[in-house]
Each structure stands twice: as structure tokens, then as C-alpha cells.
PDB file of N, CA and C in Angstrom:
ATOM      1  N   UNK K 140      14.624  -7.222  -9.477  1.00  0.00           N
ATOM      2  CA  UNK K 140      13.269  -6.733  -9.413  1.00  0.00           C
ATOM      3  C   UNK K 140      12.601  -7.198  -8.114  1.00  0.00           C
ATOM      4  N   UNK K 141      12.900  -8.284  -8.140  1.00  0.00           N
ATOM      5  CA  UNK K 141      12.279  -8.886  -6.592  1.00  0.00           C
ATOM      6  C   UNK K 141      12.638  -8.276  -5.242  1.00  0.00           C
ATOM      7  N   UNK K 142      13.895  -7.982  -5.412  1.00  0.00           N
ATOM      8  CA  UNK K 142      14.475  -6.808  -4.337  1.00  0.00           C
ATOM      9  C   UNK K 142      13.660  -5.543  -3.849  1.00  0.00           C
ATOM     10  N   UNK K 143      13.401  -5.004  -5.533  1.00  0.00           N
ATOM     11  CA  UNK K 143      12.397  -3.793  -5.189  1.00  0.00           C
ATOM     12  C   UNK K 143      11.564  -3.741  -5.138  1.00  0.00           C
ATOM     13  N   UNK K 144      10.750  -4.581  -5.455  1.00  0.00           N
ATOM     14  CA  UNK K 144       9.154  -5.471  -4.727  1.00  0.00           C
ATOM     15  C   UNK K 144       9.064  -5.882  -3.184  1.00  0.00           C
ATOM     16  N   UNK K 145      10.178  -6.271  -2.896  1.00  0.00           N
ATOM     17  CA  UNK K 145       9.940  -6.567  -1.277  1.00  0.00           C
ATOM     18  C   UNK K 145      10.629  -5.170  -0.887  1.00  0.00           C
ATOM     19  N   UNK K 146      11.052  -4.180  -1.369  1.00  0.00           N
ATOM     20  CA  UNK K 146      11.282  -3.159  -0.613  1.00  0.00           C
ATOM     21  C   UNK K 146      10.184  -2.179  -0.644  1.00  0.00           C
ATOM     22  N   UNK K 147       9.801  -2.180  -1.775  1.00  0.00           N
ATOM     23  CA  UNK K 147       8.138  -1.577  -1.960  1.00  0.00           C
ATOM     24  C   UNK K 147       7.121  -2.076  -0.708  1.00  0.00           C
ATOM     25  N   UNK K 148       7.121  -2.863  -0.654  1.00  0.00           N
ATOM     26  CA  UNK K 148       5.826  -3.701   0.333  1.00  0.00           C
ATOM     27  C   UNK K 148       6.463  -3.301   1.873  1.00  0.00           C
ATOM     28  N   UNK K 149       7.838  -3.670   2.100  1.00  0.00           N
ATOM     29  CA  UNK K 149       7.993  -2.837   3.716  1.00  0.00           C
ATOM     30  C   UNK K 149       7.792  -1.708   3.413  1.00  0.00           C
ATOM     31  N   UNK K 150       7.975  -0.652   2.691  1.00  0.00           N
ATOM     32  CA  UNK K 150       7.687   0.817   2.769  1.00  0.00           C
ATOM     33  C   UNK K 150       6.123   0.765   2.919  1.00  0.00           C
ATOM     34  N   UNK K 151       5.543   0.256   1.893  1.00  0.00           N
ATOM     35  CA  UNK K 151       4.269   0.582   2.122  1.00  0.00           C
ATOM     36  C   UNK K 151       3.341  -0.282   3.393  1.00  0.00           C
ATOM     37  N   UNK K 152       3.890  -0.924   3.908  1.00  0.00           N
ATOM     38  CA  UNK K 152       3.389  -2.052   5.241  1.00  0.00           C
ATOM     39  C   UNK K 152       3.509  -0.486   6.370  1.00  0.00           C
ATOM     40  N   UNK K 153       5.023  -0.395   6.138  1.00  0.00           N
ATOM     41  CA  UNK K 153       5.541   0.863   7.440  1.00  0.00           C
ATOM     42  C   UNK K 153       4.877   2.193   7.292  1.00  0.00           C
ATOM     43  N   UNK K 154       4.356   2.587   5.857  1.00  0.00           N
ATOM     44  CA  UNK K 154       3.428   3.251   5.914  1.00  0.00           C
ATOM     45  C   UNK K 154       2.018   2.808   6.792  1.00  0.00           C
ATOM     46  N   UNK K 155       1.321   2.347   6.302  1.00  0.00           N
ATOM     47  CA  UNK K 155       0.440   1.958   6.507  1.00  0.00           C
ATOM     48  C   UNK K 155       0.053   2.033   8.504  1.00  0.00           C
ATOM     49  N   UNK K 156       1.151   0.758   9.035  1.00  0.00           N
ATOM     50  CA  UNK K 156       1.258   1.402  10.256  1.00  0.00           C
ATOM     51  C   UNK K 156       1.211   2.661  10.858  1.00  0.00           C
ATOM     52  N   UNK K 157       1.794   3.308  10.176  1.00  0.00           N
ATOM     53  CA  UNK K 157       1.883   4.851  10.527  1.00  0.00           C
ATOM     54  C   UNK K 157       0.777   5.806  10.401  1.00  0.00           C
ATOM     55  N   UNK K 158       0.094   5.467   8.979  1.00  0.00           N
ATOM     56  CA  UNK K 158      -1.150   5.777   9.515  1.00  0.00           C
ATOM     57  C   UNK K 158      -2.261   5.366   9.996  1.00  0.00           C
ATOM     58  N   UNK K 159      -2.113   4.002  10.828  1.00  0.00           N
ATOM     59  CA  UNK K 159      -2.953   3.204  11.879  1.00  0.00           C
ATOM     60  C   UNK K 159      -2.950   4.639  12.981  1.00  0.00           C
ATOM     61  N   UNK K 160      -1.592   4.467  13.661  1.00  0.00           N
ATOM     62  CA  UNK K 160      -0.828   4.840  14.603  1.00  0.00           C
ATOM     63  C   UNK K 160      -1.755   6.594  14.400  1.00  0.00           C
ATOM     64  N   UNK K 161      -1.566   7.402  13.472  1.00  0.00           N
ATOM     65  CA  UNK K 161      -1.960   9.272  13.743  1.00  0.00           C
ATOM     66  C   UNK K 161      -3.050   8.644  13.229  1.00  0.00           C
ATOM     67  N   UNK K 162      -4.287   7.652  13.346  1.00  0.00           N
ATOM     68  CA  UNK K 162      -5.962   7.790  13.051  1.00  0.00           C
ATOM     69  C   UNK K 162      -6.344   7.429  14.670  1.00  0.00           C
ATOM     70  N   UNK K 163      -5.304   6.714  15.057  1.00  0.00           N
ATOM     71  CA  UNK K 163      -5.615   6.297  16.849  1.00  0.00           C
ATOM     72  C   UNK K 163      -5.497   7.641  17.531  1.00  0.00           C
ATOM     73  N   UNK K 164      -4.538   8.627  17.212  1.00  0.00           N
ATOM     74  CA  UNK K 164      -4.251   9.835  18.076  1.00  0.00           C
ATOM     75  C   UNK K 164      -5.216  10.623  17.814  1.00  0.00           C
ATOM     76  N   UNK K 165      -5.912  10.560  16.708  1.00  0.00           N
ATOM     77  CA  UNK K 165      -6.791  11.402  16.064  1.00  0.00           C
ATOM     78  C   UNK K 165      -8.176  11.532  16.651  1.00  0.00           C
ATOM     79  N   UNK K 166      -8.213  10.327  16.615  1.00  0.00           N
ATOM     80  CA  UNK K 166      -9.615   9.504  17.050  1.00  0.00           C
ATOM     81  C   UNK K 166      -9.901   9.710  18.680  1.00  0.00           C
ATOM     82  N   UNK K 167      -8.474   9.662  19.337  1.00  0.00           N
ATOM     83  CA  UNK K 167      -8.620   9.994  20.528  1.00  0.00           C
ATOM     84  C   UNK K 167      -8.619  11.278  21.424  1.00  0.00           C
ATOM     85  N   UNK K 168      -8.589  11.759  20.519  1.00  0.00           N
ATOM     86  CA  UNK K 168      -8.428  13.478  20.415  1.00  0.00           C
ATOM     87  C   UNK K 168      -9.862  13.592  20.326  1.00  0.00           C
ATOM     88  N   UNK K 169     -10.486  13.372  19.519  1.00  0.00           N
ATOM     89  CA  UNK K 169     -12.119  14.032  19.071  1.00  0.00           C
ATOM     90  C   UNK K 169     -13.085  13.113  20.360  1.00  0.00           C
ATOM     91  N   UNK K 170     -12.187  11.812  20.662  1.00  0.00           N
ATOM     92  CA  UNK K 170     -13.368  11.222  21.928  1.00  0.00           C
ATOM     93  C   UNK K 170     -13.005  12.634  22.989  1.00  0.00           C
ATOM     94  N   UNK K 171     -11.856  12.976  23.180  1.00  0.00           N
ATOM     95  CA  UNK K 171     -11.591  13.838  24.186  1.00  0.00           C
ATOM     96  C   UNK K 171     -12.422  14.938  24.348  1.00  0.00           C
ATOM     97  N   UNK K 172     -12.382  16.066  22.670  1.00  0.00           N
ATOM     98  CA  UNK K 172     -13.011  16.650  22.381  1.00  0.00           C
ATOM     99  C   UNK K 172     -14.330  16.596  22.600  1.00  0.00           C
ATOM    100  N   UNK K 173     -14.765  15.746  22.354  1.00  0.00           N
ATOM    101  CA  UNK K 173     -16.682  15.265  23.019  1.00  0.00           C
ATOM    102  C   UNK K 173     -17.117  15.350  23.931  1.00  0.00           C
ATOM    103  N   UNK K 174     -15.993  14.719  24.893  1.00  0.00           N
ATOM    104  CA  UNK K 174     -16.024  14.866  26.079  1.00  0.00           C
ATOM    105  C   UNK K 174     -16.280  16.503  27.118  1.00  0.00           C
ATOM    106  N   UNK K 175     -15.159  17.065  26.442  1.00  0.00           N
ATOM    107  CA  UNK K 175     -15.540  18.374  26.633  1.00  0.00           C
ATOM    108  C   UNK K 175     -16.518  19.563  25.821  1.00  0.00           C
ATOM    109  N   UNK K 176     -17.255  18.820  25.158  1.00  0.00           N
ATOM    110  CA  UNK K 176     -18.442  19.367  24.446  1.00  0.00           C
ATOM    111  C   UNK K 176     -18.133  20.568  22.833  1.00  0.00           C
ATOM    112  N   UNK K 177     -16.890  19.800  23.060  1.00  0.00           N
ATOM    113  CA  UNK K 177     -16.540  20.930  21.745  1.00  0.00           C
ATOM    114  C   UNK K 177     -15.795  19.595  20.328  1.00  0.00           C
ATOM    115  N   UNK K 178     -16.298  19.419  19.647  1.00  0.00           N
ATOM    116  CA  UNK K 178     -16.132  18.569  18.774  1.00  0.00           C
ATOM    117  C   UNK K 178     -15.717  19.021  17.178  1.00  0.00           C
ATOM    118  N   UNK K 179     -14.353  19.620  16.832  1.00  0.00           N
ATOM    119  CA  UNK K 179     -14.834  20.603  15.570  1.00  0.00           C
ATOM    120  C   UNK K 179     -14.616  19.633  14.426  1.00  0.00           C
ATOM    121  N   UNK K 180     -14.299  18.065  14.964  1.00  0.00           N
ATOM    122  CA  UNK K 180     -14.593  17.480  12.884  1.00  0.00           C
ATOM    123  C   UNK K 180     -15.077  16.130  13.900  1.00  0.00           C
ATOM    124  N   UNK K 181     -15.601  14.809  13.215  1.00  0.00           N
ATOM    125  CA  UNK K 181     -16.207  13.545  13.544  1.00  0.00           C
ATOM    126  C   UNK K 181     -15.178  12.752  12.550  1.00  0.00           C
ATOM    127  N   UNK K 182     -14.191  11.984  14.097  1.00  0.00           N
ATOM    128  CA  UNK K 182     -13.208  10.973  13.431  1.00  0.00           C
ATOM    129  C   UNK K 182     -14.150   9.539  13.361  1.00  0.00           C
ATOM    130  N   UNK K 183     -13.427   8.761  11.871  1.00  0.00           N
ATOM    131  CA  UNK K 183     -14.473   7.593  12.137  1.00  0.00           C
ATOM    132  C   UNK K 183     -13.615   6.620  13.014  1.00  0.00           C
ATOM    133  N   UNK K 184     -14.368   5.676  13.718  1.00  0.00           N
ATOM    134  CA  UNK K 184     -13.612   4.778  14.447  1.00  0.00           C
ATOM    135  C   UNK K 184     -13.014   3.914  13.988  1.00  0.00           C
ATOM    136  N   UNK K 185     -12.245   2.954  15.136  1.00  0.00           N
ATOM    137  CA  UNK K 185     -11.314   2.678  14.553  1.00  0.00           C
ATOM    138  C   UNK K 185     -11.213   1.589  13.571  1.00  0.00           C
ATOM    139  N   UNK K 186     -13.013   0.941  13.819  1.00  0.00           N
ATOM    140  CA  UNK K 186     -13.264  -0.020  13.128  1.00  0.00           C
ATOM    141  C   UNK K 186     -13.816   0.593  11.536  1.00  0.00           C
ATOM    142  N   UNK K 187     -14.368   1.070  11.506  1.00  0.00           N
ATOM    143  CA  UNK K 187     -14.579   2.564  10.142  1.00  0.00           C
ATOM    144  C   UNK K 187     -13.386   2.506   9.574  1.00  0.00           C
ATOM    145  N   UNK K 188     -12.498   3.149  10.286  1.00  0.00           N
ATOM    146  CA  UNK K 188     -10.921   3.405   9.808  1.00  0.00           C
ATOM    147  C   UNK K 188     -10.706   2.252   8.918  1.00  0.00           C
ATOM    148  N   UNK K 189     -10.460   1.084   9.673  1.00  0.00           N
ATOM    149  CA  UNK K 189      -9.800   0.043   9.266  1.00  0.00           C
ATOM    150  C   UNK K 189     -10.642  -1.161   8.060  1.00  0.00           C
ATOM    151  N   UNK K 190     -11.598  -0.532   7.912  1.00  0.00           N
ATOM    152  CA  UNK K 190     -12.304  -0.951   7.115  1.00  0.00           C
ATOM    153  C   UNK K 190     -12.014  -0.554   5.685  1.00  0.00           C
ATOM    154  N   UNK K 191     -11.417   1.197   5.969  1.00  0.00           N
ATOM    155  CA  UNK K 191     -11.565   1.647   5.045  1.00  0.00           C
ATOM    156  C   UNK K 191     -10.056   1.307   3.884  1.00  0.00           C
ATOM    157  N   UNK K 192      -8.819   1.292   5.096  1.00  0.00           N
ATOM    158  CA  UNK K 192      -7.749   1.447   4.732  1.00  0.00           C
ATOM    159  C   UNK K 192      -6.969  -0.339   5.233  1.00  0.00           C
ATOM    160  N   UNK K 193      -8.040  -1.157   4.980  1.00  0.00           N
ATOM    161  CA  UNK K 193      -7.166  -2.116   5.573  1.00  0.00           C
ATOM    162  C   UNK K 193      -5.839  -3.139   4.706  1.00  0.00           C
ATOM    163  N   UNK K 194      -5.187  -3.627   4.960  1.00  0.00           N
ATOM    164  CA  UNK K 194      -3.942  -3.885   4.659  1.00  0.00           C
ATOM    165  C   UNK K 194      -4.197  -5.569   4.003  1.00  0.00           C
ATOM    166  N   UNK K 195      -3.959  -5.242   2.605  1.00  0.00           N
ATOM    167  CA  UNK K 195      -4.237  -6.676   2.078  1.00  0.00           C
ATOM    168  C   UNK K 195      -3.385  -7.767   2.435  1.00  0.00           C
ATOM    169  N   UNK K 196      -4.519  -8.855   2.642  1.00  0.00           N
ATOM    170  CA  UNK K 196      -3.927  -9.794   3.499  1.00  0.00           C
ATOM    171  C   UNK K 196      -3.298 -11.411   2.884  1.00  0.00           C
ATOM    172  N   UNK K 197      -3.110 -10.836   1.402  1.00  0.00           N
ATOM    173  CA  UNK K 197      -2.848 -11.683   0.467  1.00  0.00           C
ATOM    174  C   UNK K 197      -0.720 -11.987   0.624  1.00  0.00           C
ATOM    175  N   UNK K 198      -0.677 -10.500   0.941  1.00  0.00           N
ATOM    176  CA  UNK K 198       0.924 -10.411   0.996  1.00  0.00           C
ATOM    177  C   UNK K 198       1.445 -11.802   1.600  1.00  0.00           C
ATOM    178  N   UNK K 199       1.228 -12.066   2.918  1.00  0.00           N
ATOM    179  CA  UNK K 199       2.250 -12.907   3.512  1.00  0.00           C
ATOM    180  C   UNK K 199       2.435 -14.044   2.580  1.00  0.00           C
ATOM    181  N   UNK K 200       2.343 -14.783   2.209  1.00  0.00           N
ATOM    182  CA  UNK K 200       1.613 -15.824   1.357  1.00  0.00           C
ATOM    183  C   UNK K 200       2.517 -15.167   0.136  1.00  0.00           C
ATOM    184  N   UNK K 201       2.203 -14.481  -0.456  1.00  0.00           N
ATOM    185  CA  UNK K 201       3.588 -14.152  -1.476  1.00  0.00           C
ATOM    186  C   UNK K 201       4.283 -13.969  -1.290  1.00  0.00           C
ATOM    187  N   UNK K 202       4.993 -13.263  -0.463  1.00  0.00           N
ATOM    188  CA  UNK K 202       6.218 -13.301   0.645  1.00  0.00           C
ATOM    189  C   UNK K 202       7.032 -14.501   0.823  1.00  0.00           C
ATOM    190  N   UNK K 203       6.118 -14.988   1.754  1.00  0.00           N
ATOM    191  CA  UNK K 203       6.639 -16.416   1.891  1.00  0.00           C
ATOM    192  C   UNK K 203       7.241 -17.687   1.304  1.00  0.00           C
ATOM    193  N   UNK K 204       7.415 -16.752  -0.439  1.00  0.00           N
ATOM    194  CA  UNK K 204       7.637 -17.700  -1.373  1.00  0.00           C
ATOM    195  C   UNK K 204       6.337 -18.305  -2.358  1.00  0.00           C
ATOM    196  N   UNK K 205       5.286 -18.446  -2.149  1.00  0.00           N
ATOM    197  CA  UNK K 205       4.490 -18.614  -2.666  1.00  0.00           C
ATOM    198  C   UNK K 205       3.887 -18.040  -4.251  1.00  0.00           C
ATOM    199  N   UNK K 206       3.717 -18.769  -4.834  1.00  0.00           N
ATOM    200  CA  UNK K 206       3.952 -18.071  -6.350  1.00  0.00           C
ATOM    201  C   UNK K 206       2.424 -17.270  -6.634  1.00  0.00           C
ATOM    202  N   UNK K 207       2.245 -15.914  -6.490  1.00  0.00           N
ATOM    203  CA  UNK K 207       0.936 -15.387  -6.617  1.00  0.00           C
ATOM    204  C   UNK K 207       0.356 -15.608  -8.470  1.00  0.00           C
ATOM    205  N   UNK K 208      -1.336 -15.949  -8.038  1.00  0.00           N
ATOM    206  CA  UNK K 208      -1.784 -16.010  -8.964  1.00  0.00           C
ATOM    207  C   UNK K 208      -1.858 -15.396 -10.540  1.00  0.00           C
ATOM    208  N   UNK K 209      -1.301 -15.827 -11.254  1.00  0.00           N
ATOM    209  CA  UNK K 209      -0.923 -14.664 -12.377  1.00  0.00           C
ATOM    210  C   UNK K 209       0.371 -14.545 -12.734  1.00  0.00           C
ATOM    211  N   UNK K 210       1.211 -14.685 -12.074  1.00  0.00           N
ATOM    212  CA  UNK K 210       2.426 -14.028 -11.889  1.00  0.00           C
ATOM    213  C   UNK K 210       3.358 -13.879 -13.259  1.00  0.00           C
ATOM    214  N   UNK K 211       4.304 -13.955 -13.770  1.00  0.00           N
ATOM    215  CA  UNK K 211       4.407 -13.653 -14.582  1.00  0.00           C
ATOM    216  C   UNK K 211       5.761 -15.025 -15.124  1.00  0.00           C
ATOM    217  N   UNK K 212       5.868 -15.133 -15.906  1.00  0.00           N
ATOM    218  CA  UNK K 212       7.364 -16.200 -15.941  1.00  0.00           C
ATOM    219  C   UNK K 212       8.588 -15.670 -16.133  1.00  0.00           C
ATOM    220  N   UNK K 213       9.466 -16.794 -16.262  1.00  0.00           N
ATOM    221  CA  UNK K 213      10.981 -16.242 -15.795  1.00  0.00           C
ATOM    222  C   UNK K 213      11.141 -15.464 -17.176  1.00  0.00           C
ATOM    223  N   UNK K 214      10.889 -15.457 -18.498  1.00  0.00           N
ATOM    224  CA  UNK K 214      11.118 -14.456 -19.847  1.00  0.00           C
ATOM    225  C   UNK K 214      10.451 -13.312 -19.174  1.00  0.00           C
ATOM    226  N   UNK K 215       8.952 -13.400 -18.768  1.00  0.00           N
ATOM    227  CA  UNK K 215       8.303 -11.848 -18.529  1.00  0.00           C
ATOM    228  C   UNK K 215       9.051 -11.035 -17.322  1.00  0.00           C
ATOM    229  N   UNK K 216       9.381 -11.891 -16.245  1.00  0.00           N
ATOM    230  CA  UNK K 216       9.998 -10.998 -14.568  1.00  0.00           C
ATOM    231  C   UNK K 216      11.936 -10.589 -15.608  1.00  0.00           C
ATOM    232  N   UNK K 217      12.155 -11.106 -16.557  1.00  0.00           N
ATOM    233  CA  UNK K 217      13.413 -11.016 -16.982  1.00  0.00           C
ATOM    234  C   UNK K 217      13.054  -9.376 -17.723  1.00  0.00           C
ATOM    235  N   UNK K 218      12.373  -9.650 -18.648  1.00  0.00           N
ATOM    236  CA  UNK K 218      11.709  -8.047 -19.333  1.00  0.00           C
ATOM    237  C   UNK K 218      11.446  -7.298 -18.159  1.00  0.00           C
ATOM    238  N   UNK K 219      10.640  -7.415 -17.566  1.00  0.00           N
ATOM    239  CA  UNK K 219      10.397  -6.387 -16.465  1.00  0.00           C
ATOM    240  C   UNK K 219      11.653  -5.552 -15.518  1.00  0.00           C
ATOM    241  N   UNK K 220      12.060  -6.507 -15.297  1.00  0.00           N
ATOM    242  CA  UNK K 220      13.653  -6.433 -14.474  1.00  0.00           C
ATOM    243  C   UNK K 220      14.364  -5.484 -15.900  1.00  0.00           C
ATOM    244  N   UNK K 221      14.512  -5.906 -16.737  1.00  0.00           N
ATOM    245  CA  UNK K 221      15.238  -5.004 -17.687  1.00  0.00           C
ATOM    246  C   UNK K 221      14.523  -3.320 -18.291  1.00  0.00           C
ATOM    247  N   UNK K 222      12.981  -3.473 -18.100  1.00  0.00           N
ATOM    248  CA  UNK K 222      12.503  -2.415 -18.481  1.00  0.00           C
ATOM    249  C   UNK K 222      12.364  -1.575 -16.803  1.00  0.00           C
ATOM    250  N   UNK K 223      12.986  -1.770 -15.731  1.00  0.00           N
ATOM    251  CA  UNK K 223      12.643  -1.454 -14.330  1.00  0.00           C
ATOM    252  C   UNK K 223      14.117  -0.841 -14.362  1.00  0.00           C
ATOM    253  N   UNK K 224      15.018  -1.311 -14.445  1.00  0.00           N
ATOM    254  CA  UNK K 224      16.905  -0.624 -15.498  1.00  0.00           C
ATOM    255  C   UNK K 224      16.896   0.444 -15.847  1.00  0.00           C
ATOM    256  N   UNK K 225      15.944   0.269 -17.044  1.00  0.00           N
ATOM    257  CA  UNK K 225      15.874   1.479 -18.323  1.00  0.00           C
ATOM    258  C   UNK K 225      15.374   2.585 -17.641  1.00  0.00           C
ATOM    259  N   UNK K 226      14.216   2.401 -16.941  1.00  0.00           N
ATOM    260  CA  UNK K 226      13.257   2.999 -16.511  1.00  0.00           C
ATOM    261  C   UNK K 226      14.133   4.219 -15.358  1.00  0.00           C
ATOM    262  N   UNK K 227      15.228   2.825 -14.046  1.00  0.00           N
ATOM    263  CA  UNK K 227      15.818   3.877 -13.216  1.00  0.00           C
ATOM    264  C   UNK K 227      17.037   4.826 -13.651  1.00  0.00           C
ATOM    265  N   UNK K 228      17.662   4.263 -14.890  1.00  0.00           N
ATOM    266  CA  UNK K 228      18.365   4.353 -15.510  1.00  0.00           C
ATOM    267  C   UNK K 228      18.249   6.171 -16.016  1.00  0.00           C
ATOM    268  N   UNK K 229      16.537   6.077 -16.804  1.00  0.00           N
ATOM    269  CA  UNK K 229      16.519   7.436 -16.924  1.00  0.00           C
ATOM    270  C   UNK K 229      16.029   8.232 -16.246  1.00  0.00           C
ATOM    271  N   UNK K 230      15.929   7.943 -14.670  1.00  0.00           N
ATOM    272  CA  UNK K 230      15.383   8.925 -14.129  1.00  0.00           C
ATOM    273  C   UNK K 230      16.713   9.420 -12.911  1.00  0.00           C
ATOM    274  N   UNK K 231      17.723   8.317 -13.222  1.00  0.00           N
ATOM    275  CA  UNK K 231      18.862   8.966 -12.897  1.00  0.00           C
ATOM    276  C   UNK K 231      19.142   8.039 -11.345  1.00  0.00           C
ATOM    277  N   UNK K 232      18.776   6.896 -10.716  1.00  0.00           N
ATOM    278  CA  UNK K 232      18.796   6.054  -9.957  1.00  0.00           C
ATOM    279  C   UNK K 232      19.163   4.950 -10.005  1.00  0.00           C
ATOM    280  N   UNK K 233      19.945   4.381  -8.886  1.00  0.00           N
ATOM    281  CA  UNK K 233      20.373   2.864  -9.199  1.00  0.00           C
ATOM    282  C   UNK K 233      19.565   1.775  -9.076  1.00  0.00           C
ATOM    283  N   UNK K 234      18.470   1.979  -8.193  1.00  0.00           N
ATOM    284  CA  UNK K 234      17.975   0.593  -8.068  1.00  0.00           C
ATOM    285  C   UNK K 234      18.247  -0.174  -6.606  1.00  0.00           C
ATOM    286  N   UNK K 235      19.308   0.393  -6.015  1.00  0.00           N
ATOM    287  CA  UNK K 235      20.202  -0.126  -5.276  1.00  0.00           C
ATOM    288  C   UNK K 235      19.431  -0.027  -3.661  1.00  0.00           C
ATOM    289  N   UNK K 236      19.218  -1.237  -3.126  1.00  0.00           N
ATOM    290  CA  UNK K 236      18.388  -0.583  -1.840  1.00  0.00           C
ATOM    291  C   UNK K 236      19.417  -1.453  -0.727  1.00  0.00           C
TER     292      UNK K 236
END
């Protein structure tokens, strides 16, 4: 389970980048657009942006080994891990990353 928890979090980290990355092109497109007096939507900046979509900053720190608040114990991550099985099991997937 822990496997697919830290594979979850790079996907969604590498997401995330990615859409840093097309709100910068975006954004710089509509300054352009302004520039030439034709503006057809209002991107928010980049501080707007990042306000809106910013990247919780709790991760590293669980990552790092650190046991997040709540978490669950070795009987509950054991159920989970077994109902996360069942789960890929019937949707026809290994699990396997």
C-alpha cells in the first residue's frame, strides 16, 4: 500500500507541476495579448494561480518517514492493503508499479 501512496503523490506532485508550467504560458500569452490591445479572457496571476492551486506542504515530512497525524496502525494499513487487493483485484489490475 505504501508503494501506491508514494506513487500516487509523484503522479500527483508531476501533475501539479504541469499545471504550474501551461498557467505560466497562459498567463503570458494574455500579458502579450494586452499588450497588443486585444485581450479575449483575464488570466489570474501567478500569485492568484498559486494561491489557488497550491501544493500541500505537509507531504515532505510524511515522506520523509515521519508518521502523519492520524495515521492508521499496523492491523488498520494491513486491512487497507488487503481491501486495496480486492479492490485492484476486481477492477482487473495488479497493483504493480
Amino acid at each position: 500500500m505504501e508503494r501506491y501512496l508514494q506513487y500516487l503523490v509523484r503522479q500527483q506532485a508531476a501533475n501539479h507541476c504541469g499545471q504550474v508550467e501551461i498557467h505560466e504560458c497562459l498567463y503570458r500569452f494574455s500579458l502579450s495579448q494586452q499588450e497588443q490591445g486585444s485581450a479575449p479572457f483575464a488570466c489570474p496571476t501567478l500569485e492568484q494561480f498559486g494561491a489557488e492551486v497550491a501544493w500541500p506542504r505537509d507531504w515532505p515530512e510524511a515522506l520523509a518517514g515521519e508518521e502523519p497525524t492520524g495515521s492508521p496502525g499496523e492491523a488498520e494499513e494491513a486491512r487497507m492493503d488487503e481491501d486495496m487487493t480486492d479492490l485492484l483485484g476486481f477492477l482487473g489490475g495488479s497493483g504493480a508499479t
